[in-house]
Every structure is written in C-alpha cells, then in structure tokens.
Amino acid sequence: MDPEVATESGVVRGRRLRDVDLWRAIPYAAPPVGPLRFRAPQPVPAWTGAFDATRFGHAAHSHRLSSPLGLLKRQLQHEDCLTLNVCAPAERAAAPCPVLVFIHGGGYFEGTSALPVHDPKPLVRKFGVVVVGINYRLGGLGFVDFSQYSTEFESNLGLRDQVAALKWVSRNIAAFGGDPDNITVWGQSAGASAVLNHLAMPATRGLFHRAIAQSPVADAVRTPEQAAETARRCIAALDADPATAADVLRNAPAAAITSAAIQVMLKAAREVPCQMTLAPVIDGEFLPEDPTATIAAGRAHRVPLLIGSMRDELGHAGWGPVRRVVDIVPTTPGRVDRMFAATDPDAQSRVLAHYPDYPSRRALTRLASDCFFVRPTVAVAEAHACHAPTYLYRLDYAPPVLRWIGMGAIHATDVPLVFGCEIPELQALTLVGRRRYRWMSDWVQQRWVEFARTGTPGWPPYSADQATLVIDDPDPHLVPGLHRSMWEAWRHYAGPQRGARFPAAHQDRH
C-alpha cells in the first residue's frame, strides 16, 4: 500500500519500495513564477485530496546538461522547482529517526536533488535515518542580486529557498517518522558552502542541530559591490539597461536569464580566478557578514560541525575536462598572477614559497586546490573549533581506476561513497577493487550517520594539535598538523572579496 502522510498543506502520497517509503517533489513553497519571480519563497497553498508525490518534479533552471537522470534521460527544468524529497524507513521505529537534509552541489548554478548519485535509499535501509533532499533556485534566478532594479526584487533567493525548506522540515518531518529535534544540515561543494552560510544566518537558528560540509568553498560569498557588478553584467547580457532592467527581468524567459548569468560567470572566472560570481551576497540582513567572520567571532550557531575536503580536489594533474567548461581556478602562472593582483598582491611571494616546485603542473594543481577548497575549509575549522565541536577530515581514498587515470580522490567522488549508491556509471569506475570500495563506503557512512545521531563521528575533535582524520584504505587515521604549513602560508590571504570590481578581460597566454 502506498504510504500517505498528512503535512501542514495536505496529504502526500508516496511509494513503498520494499523496506523504505519515498515521497518525491513535495512542494515546500509556492512556485516562484509570475509576480513571485525574484521574491522570497511564499507559503504553499493548501490542497485537498492526496498530492501525488511518486515522481520527481522539475529541476531548477540551468544549462541542458545540469539535471541528468541517466545516460539518455534528464529531469525537465522549470521555475516551479521549490520541492523536496523524503525517504524514510517503511517500518516506523519506536523512537523518531535522525534526519539528514541534503543540499546538492553544483557551483550555485547547476544540479538537482534527483541525480541518481543522490539516491537516499541505501542510507535509509542500512541505518534507519530519514533523508531529505531539497531543490532551490540556481544561477540567475537564485544567486544574482537584482534588488538594485526594483524594490520588489530580493537578494539571496537560493539561500532563502533553502531556509524555507529547513523550516518545512522542522514543522513536518515528525509525520514521516523523523526527529525534529535531531536535524543535520548536510551538503557537498556549493551545498556545503551553503551549509556554512546557514551556520551564520539568524534565520536558521534552531532549525538544525549538526552540520556536515563536504568540500565547501567556504568564502564563496560576494560583497554588495561585487554582487551589483554581476547584476549589471547580467542586465547587459540580456540587452537591457538600468531603465528597462526591471521589465526585462519580469518578462524574459527563465532560460534567457539563466543563460545570461552563466555567460557572466564564465567571463568573470577567466578574469579573476578562484571567485564564484554566482553566490550568496552579504546583504547585511539575511546574510549579515562573511560567514567565516561570523564563525570566528563566535556569533554562528554553535552546533557540531563535520567538515573536510578531498585529497585531490582538482585531480593529480589538473582538472582538465572541467577546466575547459568552467575555468575558475588559477591553473597557469598567468592566472596565479592575475588572482593575487586582484585580491592580495602582498601574499603572493609568501604563498608561492610553500610550493617549491612552482610552476610545475603538480604545484599549480596543489596551489589551486589549496586556495579554492582547503584554505577556506581549514579557516572555518580553526574558527568553529573555538566555539563548538569540530571534526576535520581529508578523504584520500580513490578507486584504483581513478588513480590510474590521474584523477585520484577528486572533487565529488565522495558523494556516491557517502550515499552508498551503485549506479551503472559508478560500477565501471569500481570494476577493480569493488570490495574495498564497498568497505570504505560503509566506513564513511557509519561515521557520517554516527555524527548525525550523536554529534561526534567517532574521532577526536579538531583542536590545538590541528589533528585531521585522513580517510584512506586500509586504515583511516589521525594526522596532527596535516595542513599546518599550508595554513601558515595562506592564513593571512585576504581572499576573493578583496576587489569589488572585475578588471578588464585578459587573454591568458601562459
């Protein structure tokens, strides 16, 4: 019998798949269409009868390759995307289950909770938890601040969507067997960056009790000046001007706004490496300040934090295939010079001294990975550990095939490891060493779920000895001071918010 649950807006009907119940595309906010475009999420109108929650709804607008459901199938994209999925044990436990709310990654401009790699069923079956996956507005519709063009337009729409989803979970998850007093907000990549924003935002206080951030770009936020410049560039890409901007934004096809924002993002990434143009803005109210500063000052929510990065975020020899699409990192000496010139010229010689083989390709890859991922992650760990339990890890494990082709423990390969999914595409990568892959997946899953249940993953918290858990085969182990020398080289780097405006475009001849 298909499971039915009563939510605040009405009954939702899901599907029973052996020992788990699954509900898909439950609306947590009204569709942000028509006059609600560029507005904060609004309450869901109540419905009568049972809402069919057996199929995925729409993905948020992005490029055409953003929402694959398989090799030949993709999820349709639409502005009506503010939905979430719930997976729970079919047999209700005596006590409410811990809840994990997953925020998908994708650079704030792509992705969907419906990706096969985000399949929650293995976690739910093995550990008796409730897993929620959320969708939120992306790119030009969610992470460009157009508020200068109309008093009706609001900032940080993608973050506001996530907060609305967290509020929905807090109010409704008990009906699905989840514990509203034990909610872990969990994300990867841009989703992990969003998690760190939620630690710092007044609107999320009390909505979650633990936080997991896998490979965040912790300082991926924009100053008001930077955000305004991005908006101006998007308006120009839409062939509009300040006088016509509001009308164009209200009436242009969503796909056109999305495409314009991605064009602006790609151009800006070529100009100033290591900056995420489509990102939350420090608006002084909803996101009052840089989240890392909030955490360092002790003003963030003092909940346990599990945070870490991959050993080879950009691969052993550079992020070649991705660089051709989104060249956002400093992968050449010219781009390194450009990045420091735009952000912190005084730091360049000190930082480069940490890479004695610079400018070899390996050194450039390490520098880019450290700047974009590791440096801000360690900064957050250092800061949050002063106020709340903090657990830092580095995931070194990679299937043999990934090591052989020079990628290693690259960005996003932790996602299937934690979810425990075995989709056909992944099976090809684990054709050799599958038994060890499953062992590592089980180990990581147990630690993550233990953290969600209790607030500790089972190893000592990050403290004065800067102990980091290195997760590798066959023996995950603590390494004191793993990032110490890197952190000393980078700790005073001003970061990507230093320069408010983009310089003129350059041609990279290096």
Short mmCIF file of C-alpha atoms in Angstrom, two decimals:
data_model
loop_
_atom_site.label_atom_id
_atom_site.label_comp_id
_atom_site.label_asym_id
_atom_site.label_seq_id
_atom_site.Cartn_x
_atom_site.Cartn_y
_atom_site.Cartn_z
CA MET A 1 0.00 0.00 0.00
CA ASP A 2 1.37 3.41 -0.95
CA PRO A 3 2.19 5.48 2.17
CA GLU A 4 0.18 8.60 2.86
CA VAL A 5 1.25 11.30 5.30
CA ALA A 6 -0.58 14.42 6.43
CA THR A 7 1.52 17.59 6.15
CA GLU A 8 0.53 21.14 7.06
CA SER A 9 -0.63 21.75 3.47
CA GLY A 10 -2.40 18.44 2.90
CA VAL A 11 -1.89 14.71 2.45
CA VAL A 12 1.02 13.48 0.33
CA ARG A 13 1.04 10.03 -1.25
CA GLY A 14 4.40 8.36 -1.87
CA ARG A 15 5.69 4.92 -2.88
CA ARG A 16 6.78 1.93 -0.83
CA LEU A 17 9.90 0.25 -2.20
CA ARG A 18 10.33 -2.88 -0.09
CA ASP A 19 11.56 -1.54 3.26
CA VAL A 20 11.63 2.21 2.55
CA ASP A 21 8.99 4.81 1.83
CA LEU A 22 9.74 7.51 -0.68
CA TRP A 23 8.00 10.81 -1.38
CA ARG A 24 9.18 12.99 -4.25
CA ALA A 25 8.61 16.61 -5.27
CA ILE A 26 6.67 17.72 -2.19
CA PRO A 27 6.25 21.50 -2.50
CA TYR A 28 7.73 23.40 0.43
CA ALA A 29 6.97 26.84 -1.03
CA ALA A 30 4.71 28.31 -3.67
CA PRO A 31 6.05 28.18 -7.23
CA PRO A 32 8.24 31.30 -7.71
CA VAL A 33 6.62 32.21 -11.02
CA GLY A 34 4.97 35.35 -12.40
CA PRO A 35 4.94 38.08 -9.75
CA LEU A 36 6.85 35.78 -7.34
CA ARG A 37 9.95 35.66 -9.55
CA PHE A 38 12.83 37.31 -7.65
CA ARG A 39 10.76 37.24 -4.46
CA ALA A 40 11.43 35.32 -1.26
CA PRO A 41 9.64 31.94 -1.14
CA GLN A 42 5.97 32.17 -0.16
CA PRO A 43 3.82 29.63 1.72
CA VAL A 44 2.36 26.66 -0.16
CA PRO A 45 -1.40 26.92 -0.74
CA ALA A 46 -3.22 24.04 0.91
CA TRP A 47 -4.67 21.31 -1.30
CA THR A 48 -7.50 18.82 -0.96
CA GLY A 49 -7.22 15.11 -1.58
CA ALA A 50 -3.87 13.33 -1.72
CA PHE A 51 -0.97 15.01 -3.51
CA ASP A 52 0.83 12.62 -5.86
CA ALA A 53 4.42 12.55 -4.58
CA THR A 54 5.53 9.49 -6.52
CA ARG A 55 7.57 11.20 -9.26
CA PHE A 56 10.30 13.78 -9.41
CA GLY A 57 9.14 17.28 -10.29
CA HIS A 58 11.23 19.90 -12.04
CA ALA A 59 14.87 20.75 -11.57
CA ALA A 60 15.81 24.40 -11.20
CA HIS A 61 16.75 26.20 -14.40
CA SER A 62 20.34 25.72 -15.52
CA HIS A 63 22.14 24.53 -18.65
CA ARG A 64 20.84 21.49 -20.52
CA LEU A 65 23.36 19.03 -19.02
CA SER A 66 22.61 20.07 -15.44
CA SER A 67 19.96 17.52 -14.49
CA PRO A 68 20.71 14.05 -15.89
CA LEU A 69 18.66 11.14 -14.56
CA GLY A 70 20.62 8.60 -16.61
CA LEU A 71 22.61 8.30 -19.80
CA LEU A 72 19.65 9.17 -22.05
CA LYS A 73 17.22 10.83 -19.67
CA ARG A 74 17.17 14.17 -17.93
CA GLN A 75 14.93 15.94 -15.47
CA LEU A 76 12.93 18.78 -17.00
CA GLN A 77 13.74 22.28 -15.76
CA HIS A 78 11.23 24.91 -14.71
CA GLU A 79 10.84 27.83 -12.33
CA ASP A 80 8.33 25.72 -10.42
CA CYS A 81 11.12 23.84 -8.64
CA LEU A 82 10.75 24.51 -4.92
CA THR A 83 10.20 20.93 -3.87
CA LEU A 84 11.86 18.34 -1.67
CA ASN A 85 12.09 14.56 -1.45
CA VAL A 86 11.73 12.47 1.71
CA CYS A 87 12.94 8.90 2.22
CA ALA A 88 12.11 7.09 5.47
CA PRO A 89 12.06 3.55 6.83
CA ALA A 90 8.81 1.79 5.93
CA GLU A 91 8.56 0.32 9.40
CA ARG A 92 8.33 3.07 11.98
CA ALA A 93 10.82 2.79 14.83
CA ALA A 94 9.77 3.20 18.44
CA ALA A 95 11.72 6.46 18.62
CA PRO A 96 11.89 9.19 15.95
CA CYS A 97 14.74 8.83 13.46
CA PRO A 98 17.64 11.25 12.97
CA VAL A 99 17.07 13.49 9.96
CA LEU A 100 19.66 14.44 7.34
CA VAL A 101 18.76 17.30 4.99
CA PHE A 102 20.99 17.20 1.91
CA ILE A 103 21.75 20.32 -0.14
CA HIS A 104 23.12 19.38 -3.56
CA GLY A 105 26.19 20.99 -5.06
CA GLY A 106 26.82 22.45 -8.49
CA GLY A 107 28.50 25.82 -8.04
CA TYR A 108 25.17 27.50 -7.25
CA PHE A 109 24.33 27.33 -10.96
CA GLU A 110 23.60 23.64 -11.71
CA GLY A 111 22.50 20.37 -10.14
CA THR A 112 19.41 18.75 -8.67
CA SER A 113 18.46 16.56 -5.74
CA ALA A 114 17.20 13.96 -8.22
CA LEU A 115 20.63 12.93 -9.52
CA PRO A 116 20.99 9.14 -9.26
CA VAL A 117 24.13 9.63 -7.20
CA HIS A 118 21.93 11.25 -4.50
CA ASP A 119 19.74 8.16 -4.09
CA PRO A 120 18.95 8.06 -0.33
CA LYS A 121 17.59 4.52 -0.17
CA PRO A 122 20.87 2.74 0.77
CA LEU A 123 21.45 5.08 3.72
CA VAL A 124 17.87 4.76 4.92
CA ARG A 125 17.84 0.98 4.62
CA LYS A 126 21.14 0.45 6.41
CA PHE A 127 20.87 2.98 9.20
CA GLY A 128 17.22 3.76 9.84
CA VAL A 129 17.53 7.51 9.25
CA VAL A 130 15.26 9.91 7.37
CA VAL A 131 16.92 11.65 4.41
CA VAL A 132 15.53 14.80 2.80
CA GLY A 133 16.87 16.19 -0.49
CA ILE A 134 15.94 19.73 -1.48
CA ASN A 135 15.84 21.76 -4.69
CA TYR A 136 16.40 25.51 -4.75
CA ARG A 137 16.67 28.27 -7.32
CA LEU A 138 20.03 28.44 -9.09
CA GLY A 139 22.14 30.82 -11.14
CA GLY A 140 20.47 33.94 -12.49
CA LEU A 141 17.17 33.18 -10.77
CA GLY A 142 18.63 32.32 -7.37
CA PHE A 143 22.13 33.76 -6.90
CA VAL A 144 22.24 37.08 -8.71
CA ASP A 145 21.17 40.09 -6.65
CA PHE A 146 18.90 42.18 -8.88
CA SER A 147 17.49 44.22 -5.98
CA GLN A 148 19.01 47.47 -7.33
CA TYR A 149 16.48 47.38 -10.17
CA SER A 150 13.26 47.09 -8.19
CA THR A 151 12.14 47.28 -4.57
CA GLU A 152 10.15 44.12 -5.29
CA PHE A 153 13.28 42.08 -6.03
CA GLU A 154 15.02 40.41 -3.10
CA SER A 155 18.53 39.10 -2.56
CA ASN A 156 19.84 35.63 -1.72
CA LEU A 157 16.84 33.84 -3.19
CA GLY A 158 18.55 30.45 -3.38
CA LEU A 159 19.53 30.66 0.28
CA ARG A 160 16.04 31.83 1.21
CA ASP A 161 14.64 28.78 -0.57
CA GLN A 162 16.90 26.52 1.49
CA VAL A 163 15.76 28.20 4.71
CA ALA A 164 12.13 27.71 3.70
CA ALA A 165 12.87 24.03 3.12
CA LEU A 166 14.54 23.71 6.52
CA LYS A 167 11.53 25.35 8.16
CA TRP A 168 9.23 22.93 6.35
CA VAL A 169 11.31 20.00 7.60
CA SER A 170 11.25 21.31 11.16
CA ARG A 171 7.44 21.63 11.09
CA ASN A 172 6.56 18.46 9.15
CA ILE A 173 9.23 15.80 9.46
CA ALA A 174 7.74 14.19 12.57
CA ALA A 175 4.85 12.97 10.40
CA PHE A 176 7.38 10.97 8.36
CA GLY A 177 8.98 9.40 11.44
CA GLY A 178 11.82 11.94 11.68
CA ASP A 179 13.01 13.68 14.83
CA PRO A 180 12.58 17.47 14.56
CA ASP A 181 14.99 17.81 17.49
CA ASN A 182 17.78 15.97 15.66
CA ILE A 183 18.24 17.51 12.22
CA THR A 184 21.58 17.57 10.42
CA VAL A 185 22.01 20.00 7.54
CA TRP A 186 24.40 18.40 5.07
CA GLY A 187 25.85 19.49 1.75
CA GLN A 188 28.60 18.93 -0.78
CA SER A 189 30.52 21.54 -2.78
CA ALA A 190 28.20 24.55 -3.22
CA GLY A 191 25.74 22.73 -0.96
CA ALA A 192 28.45 22.55 1.69
CA SER A 193 29.21 26.24 1.19
CA ALA A 194 25.52 26.88 1.78
CA VAL A 195 25.69 24.85 5.00
CA LEU A 196 28.35 27.24 6.30
CA ASN A 197 26.13 30.18 5.36
CA HIS A 198 23.32 28.61 7.37
CA LEU A 199 25.64 28.43 10.38
CA ALA A 200 25.95 32.20 10.16
CA MET A 201 22.38 33.30 9.36
CA PRO A 202 19.93 34.46 12.06
CA ALA A 203 17.00 32.95 10.09
CA THR A 204 18.26 29.38 10.61
CA ARG A 205 18.74 29.47 14.37
CA GLY A 206 17.18 26.36 15.89
CA LEU A 207 16.39 24.73 12.54
CA PHE A 208 19.24 22.20 12.72
CA HIS A 209 21.44 20.62 15.36
CA ARG A 210 24.50 19.39 13.44
CA ALA A 211 26.20 20.38 10.18
CA ILE A 212 28.20 18.45 7.58
CA ALA A 213 30.17 20.27 4.88
CA GLN A 214 31.91 18.15 2.22
CA SER A 215 34.37 20.13 0.08
CA PRO A 216 32.91 23.58 0.67
CA VAL A 217 34.22 26.77 -0.88
CA ALA A 218 33.82 28.45 2.46
CA ASP A 219 34.38 32.04 1.34
CA ALA A 220 32.15 31.80 -1.75
CA VAL A 221 30.17 34.92 -0.91
CA ARG A 222 30.04 38.30 -2.61
CA THR A 223 30.26 41.82 -1.27
CA PRO A 224 27.35 44.10 -2.19
CA GLU A 225 29.58 45.87 -4.72
CA GLN A 226 30.65 42.63 -6.36
CA ALA A 227 27.07 41.38 -6.48
CA ALA A 228 25.87 44.65 -8.01
CA GLU A 229 28.53 44.41 -10.72
CA THR A 230 27.46 40.85 -11.53
CA ALA A 231 23.85 42.02 -11.82
CA ARG A 232 24.84 44.86 -14.14
CA ARG A 233 26.71 42.44 -16.37
CA CYS A 234 23.70 40.13 -16.49
CA ILE A 235 21.45 43.01 -17.48
CA ALA A 236 23.85 43.92 -20.29
CA ALA A 237 23.91 40.28 -21.43
CA LEU A 238 20.11 40.46 -21.67
CA ASP A 239 20.42 43.55 -23.93
CA ALA A 240 18.80 45.71 -21.27
CA ASP A 241 19.86 48.84 -19.41
CA PRO A 242 19.05 50.16 -15.92
CA ALA A 243 15.88 51.86 -17.17
CA THR A 244 14.46 48.69 -18.74
CA ALA A 245 16.04 46.11 -16.42
CA ALA A 246 13.05 45.54 -14.15
CA ASP A 247 10.63 44.90 -17.00
CA VAL A 248 13.10 42.65 -18.81
CA LEU A 249 13.73 40.61 -15.68
CA ARG A 250 10.00 40.22 -15.02
CA ASN A 251 9.17 39.13 -18.56
CA ALA A 252 12.23 37.42 -20.05
CA PRO A 253 12.12 33.63 -20.39
CA ALA A 254 13.73 31.95 -17.40
CA ALA A 255 16.14 30.17 -19.72
CA ALA A 256 17.39 33.51 -21.07
CA ILE A 257 18.14 34.85 -17.59
CA THR A 258 19.86 31.60 -16.69
CA SER A 259 21.97 31.65 -19.85
CA ALA A 260 22.99 35.28 -19.33
CA ALA A 261 24.13 34.58 -15.78
CA ILE A 262 26.22 31.59 -16.85
CA GLN A 263 27.86 33.70 -19.59
CA VAL A 264 28.75 36.33 -16.99
CA MET A 265 30.07 33.67 -14.62
CA LEU A 266 32.35 32.14 -17.26
CA LYS A 267 33.75 35.51 -18.32
CA ALA A 268 34.37 36.62 -14.74
CA ALA A 269 36.09 33.31 -13.92
CA ARG A 270 38.52 33.91 -16.78
CA GLU A 271 39.23 37.40 -15.50
CA VAL A 272 39.77 36.69 -11.79
CA PRO A 273 40.38 33.05 -10.84
CA CYS A 274 39.13 31.49 -7.60
CA GLN A 275 35.98 33.59 -7.37
CA MET A 276 32.43 32.29 -7.59
CA THR A 277 30.41 35.01 -9.27
CA LEU A 278 27.03 33.36 -8.76
CA ALA A 279 26.96 33.10 -4.98
CA PRO A 280 25.25 34.49 -1.88
CA VAL A 281 25.69 38.18 -1.18
CA ILE A 282 26.50 39.75 2.18
CA ASP A 283 23.35 41.85 2.25
CA GLY A 284 23.70 42.99 5.87
CA GLU A 285 20.42 41.44 6.98
CA PHE A 286 19.63 37.95 5.76
CA LEU A 287 23.36 37.17 5.46
CA PRO A 288 24.78 39.86 7.73
CA GLU A 289 28.50 39.29 7.11
CA ASP A 290 31.10 36.91 5.71
CA PRO A 291 30.20 33.54 7.31
CA THR A 292 33.83 32.81 8.20
CA ALA A 293 33.98 36.09 10.14
CA THR A 294 30.71 35.25 11.90
CA ILE A 295 32.08 31.83 12.87
CA ALA A 296 35.41 33.27 14.08
CA ALA A 297 33.63 35.82 16.24
CA GLY A 298 31.51 33.15 17.92
CA ARG A 299 28.28 34.57 16.51
CA ALA A 300 27.46 31.48 14.43
CA HIS A 301 25.18 28.68 15.62
CA ARG A 302 27.30 26.60 17.97
CA VAL A 303 26.41 23.17 16.65
CA PRO A 304 28.82 20.30 15.99
CA LEU A 305 30.44 20.57 12.57
CA LEU A 306 31.93 17.82 10.39
CA ILE A 307 33.95 19.42 7.60
CA GLY A 308 36.60 18.35 5.14
CA SER A 309 37.97 18.13 1.63
CA MET A 310 39.25 15.62 -0.90
CA ARG A 311 42.97 14.97 -1.24
CA ASP A 312 42.91 15.64 -4.98
CA GLU A 313 40.05 18.11 -5.38
CA LEU A 314 41.33 19.10 -8.83
CA GLY A 315 42.95 15.79 -9.73
CA HIS A 316 46.59 14.80 -9.73
CA ALA A 317 47.49 16.83 -12.80
CA GLY A 318 44.83 19.50 -13.03
CA TRP A 319 41.08 19.48 -13.56
CA GLY A 320 41.45 19.14 -17.32
CA PRO A 321 37.93 18.18 -18.51
CA VAL A 322 36.20 20.63 -16.18
CA ARG A 323 38.65 23.45 -16.82
CA ARG A 324 37.54 23.56 -20.44
CA VAL A 325 33.99 24.32 -19.30
CA VAL A 326 34.40 26.36 -16.10
CA ASP A 327 37.95 27.65 -15.83
CA ILE A 328 37.52 29.05 -12.33
CA VAL A 329 40.81 28.12 -10.67
CA PRO A 330 44.37 29.51 -11.12
CA THR A 331 45.76 26.75 -13.32
CA THR A 332 48.54 28.70 -15.07
CA PRO A 333 51.22 31.11 -13.81
CA GLY A 334 49.42 33.93 -15.59
CA ARG A 335 46.18 33.15 -13.81
CA VAL A 336 48.01 32.90 -10.49
CA ASP A 337 49.49 36.37 -11.03
CA ARG A 338 46.07 37.70 -12.00
CA MET A 339 44.41 36.24 -8.92
CA PHE A 340 46.89 37.75 -6.47
CA ALA A 341 46.88 41.09 -8.30
CA ALA A 342 43.11 41.30 -7.90
CA THR A 343 42.92 40.06 -4.31
CA ASP A 344 46.12 40.29 -2.24
CA PRO A 345 49.39 41.12 -4.06
CA ASP A 346 51.41 41.16 -0.84
CA ALA A 347 50.60 37.50 -0.17
CA GLN A 348 51.93 36.10 -3.44
CA SER A 349 55.60 35.58 -2.58
CA ARG A 350 54.80 34.09 0.82
CA VAL A 351 52.26 31.67 -0.65
CA LEU A 352 54.41 30.61 -3.60
CA ALA A 353 57.27 29.76 -1.23
CA HIS A 354 55.09 26.93 0.06
CA TYR A 355 55.25 25.28 -3.38
CA PRO A 356 58.99 24.80 -4.09
CA ASP A 357 58.32 23.10 -7.43
CA TYR A 358 56.20 26.00 -8.70
CA PRO A 359 55.31 26.49 -11.55
CA SER A 360 55.17 22.78 -12.33
CA ARG A 361 51.76 21.42 -13.25
CA ARG A 362 51.58 19.48 -9.98
CA ALA A 363 52.40 22.61 -7.97
CA LEU A 364 49.80 24.64 -9.84
CA THR A 365 47.19 21.98 -9.16
CA ARG A 366 48.04 21.89 -5.46
CA LEU A 367 48.01 25.67 -5.23
CA ALA A 368 44.62 25.92 -6.94
CA SER A 369 43.13 23.20 -4.75
CA ASP A 370 44.53 24.76 -1.58
CA CYS A 371 43.29 28.23 -2.50
CA PHE A 372 39.81 27.26 -3.60
CA PHE A 373 38.97 24.41 -1.22
CA VAL A 374 41.48 23.60 1.53
CA ARG A 375 42.48 27.06 2.77
CA PRO A 376 38.93 28.28 3.49
CA THR A 377 37.97 24.88 4.93
CA VAL A 378 40.82 24.98 7.44
CA ALA A 379 39.93 28.60 8.25
CA VAL A 380 36.40 27.51 9.20
CA ALA A 381 37.67 24.53 11.21
CA GLU A 382 40.11 26.73 13.12
CA ALA A 383 37.38 29.27 13.86
CA HIS A 384 34.47 26.97 14.71
CA ALA A 385 36.62 24.73 16.91
CA CYS A 386 36.97 27.65 19.34
CA HIS A 387 33.21 27.63 19.96
CA ALA A 388 31.76 24.18 19.16
CA PRO A 389 32.90 20.59 18.48
CA THR A 390 34.54 20.50 15.06
CA TYR A 391 35.79 17.45 13.17
CA LEU A 392 38.15 17.94 10.23
CA TYR A 393 38.88 15.23 7.70
CA ARG A 394 40.64 14.72 4.38
CA LEU A 395 39.30 11.96 2.16
CA ASP A 396 42.26 10.34 0.39
CA TYR A 397 40.61 7.15 -0.81
CA ALA A 398 40.01 6.73 -4.54
CA PRO A 399 39.15 3.58 -6.52
CA PRO A 400 42.14 2.16 -8.43
CA VAL A 401 40.70 3.22 -11.80
CA LEU A 402 40.61 6.88 -10.75
CA ARG A 403 44.19 6.69 -9.53
CA TRP A 404 45.38 5.05 -12.75
CA ILE A 405 43.89 7.77 -14.95
CA GLY A 406 45.48 10.55 -12.88
CA MET A 407 42.39 11.86 -11.09
CA GLY A 408 42.69 10.33 -7.63
CA ALA A 409 40.35 11.40 -4.85
CA ILE A 410 38.86 14.15 -6.98
CA HIS A 411 36.05 16.57 -6.20
CA ALA A 412 32.58 14.98 -5.82
CA THR A 413 33.78 11.37 -5.69
CA ASP A 414 32.83 11.42 -2.02
CA VAL A 415 29.13 11.76 -2.92
CA PRO A 416 28.50 8.16 -4.06
CA LEU A 417 30.80 6.95 -1.29
CA VAL A 418 28.61 8.55 1.39
CA PHE A 419 25.26 7.77 -0.23
CA GLY A 420 26.35 4.19 -0.93
CA CYS A 421 24.79 4.17 -4.38
CA GLU A 422 25.96 1.79 -7.08
CA ILE A 423 24.68 3.21 -10.34
CA PRO A 424 25.97 1.63 -13.59
CA GLU A 425 28.33 4.53 -14.31
CA LEU A 426 29.93 4.13 -10.88
CA GLN A 427 30.27 0.38 -11.25
CA ALA A 428 32.58 0.94 -14.22
CA LEU A 429 34.87 3.05 -12.02
CA THR A 430 34.88 0.42 -9.26
CA LEU A 431 35.27 -2.59 -11.52
CA VAL A 432 38.68 -3.12 -9.91
CA GLY A 433 38.70 -3.01 -6.11
CA ARG A 434 34.93 -3.08 -5.67
CA ARG A 435 35.12 -4.98 -2.38
CA ARG A 436 37.41 -2.32 -0.88
CA TYR A 437 35.22 0.43 -2.29
CA ARG A 438 32.21 -1.05 -0.52
CA TRP A 439 34.21 -1.36 2.70
CA MET A 440 35.27 2.29 2.52
CA SER A 441 31.74 3.38 1.67
CA ASP A 442 30.36 1.50 4.64
CA TRP A 443 33.03 3.01 6.94
CA VAL A 444 32.31 6.57 5.80
CA GLN A 445 28.54 6.06 6.01
CA GLN A 446 28.83 4.78 9.58
CA ARG A 447 30.88 7.81 10.65
CA TRP A 448 28.53 10.29 8.98
CA VAL A 449 25.43 8.67 10.46
CA GLU A 450 27.05 8.40 13.90
CA PHE A 451 27.72 12.13 13.71
CA ALA A 452 24.09 12.77 12.76
CA ARG A 453 22.88 10.65 15.67
CA THR A 454 25.22 11.88 18.40
CA GLY A 455 27.20 14.92 17.24
CA THR A 456 30.52 13.04 17.06
CA PRO A 457 31.82 10.86 14.19
CA GLY A 458 33.99 8.76 16.50
CA TRP A 459 37.34 10.55 16.35
CA PRO A 460 38.75 13.42 18.46
CA PRO A 461 37.70 16.97 17.60
CA TYR A 462 40.00 19.42 15.87
CA SER A 463 41.97 21.35 18.48
CA ALA A 464 45.35 22.89 19.19
CA ASP A 465 47.22 19.96 17.63
CA GLN A 466 45.26 20.51 14.39
CA ALA A 467 44.52 16.79 14.10
CA THR A 468 42.87 15.85 10.82
CA LEU A 469 41.41 12.43 10.10
CA VAL A 470 42.85 11.07 6.87
CA ILE A 471 40.30 8.67 5.39
CA ASP A 472 42.15 6.14 3.29
CA ASP A 473 42.36 2.43 2.62
CA PRO A 474 43.04 0.37 4.64
CA ASP A 475 43.26 2.42 7.83
CA PRO A 476 41.70 5.86 8.42
CA HIS A 477 43.99 7.62 10.88
CA LEU A 478 44.58 10.93 12.64
CA VAL A 479 47.43 13.15 11.44
CA PRO A 480 48.34 16.06 13.75
CA GLY A 481 49.19 19.24 11.88
CA LEU A 482 48.33 17.84 8.45
CA HIS A 483 47.60 21.28 6.98
CA ARG A 484 49.88 23.33 9.25
CA SER A 485 52.44 24.51 6.70
CA MET A 486 49.78 25.24 4.08
CA TRP A 487 47.75 27.18 6.61
CA GLU A 488 50.75 29.24 7.69
CA ALA A 489 51.38 30.18 4.07
CA TRP A 490 47.75 31.13 3.37
CA ARG A 491 46.28 32.21 6.71
CA HIS A 492 46.62 35.95 6.08
CA TYR A 493 45.49 35.84 2.46
CA ALA A 494 42.75 38.44 2.00
CA GLY A 495 40.55 36.17 -0.10
CA PRO A 496 38.26 36.67 -3.07
CA GLN A 497 36.23 39.51 -1.55
CA ARG A 498 39.19 41.91 -1.62
CA GLY A 499 38.45 43.52 -5.01
CA ALA A 500 34.92 44.78 -5.61
CA ARG A 501 35.11 45.13 -9.37
CA PHE A 502 36.39 42.84 -12.08
CA PRO A 503 39.37 44.07 -14.11
CA ALA A 504 39.24 44.32 -17.85
CA ALA A 505 39.28 40.99 -19.66
CA HIS A 506 42.66 39.45 -20.44
CA GLN A 507 43.94 36.77 -22.75
CA ASP A 508 45.82 34.04 -20.88
CA ARG A 509 48.99 33.46 -22.90
CA HIS A 510 50.70 31.21 -20.35
#
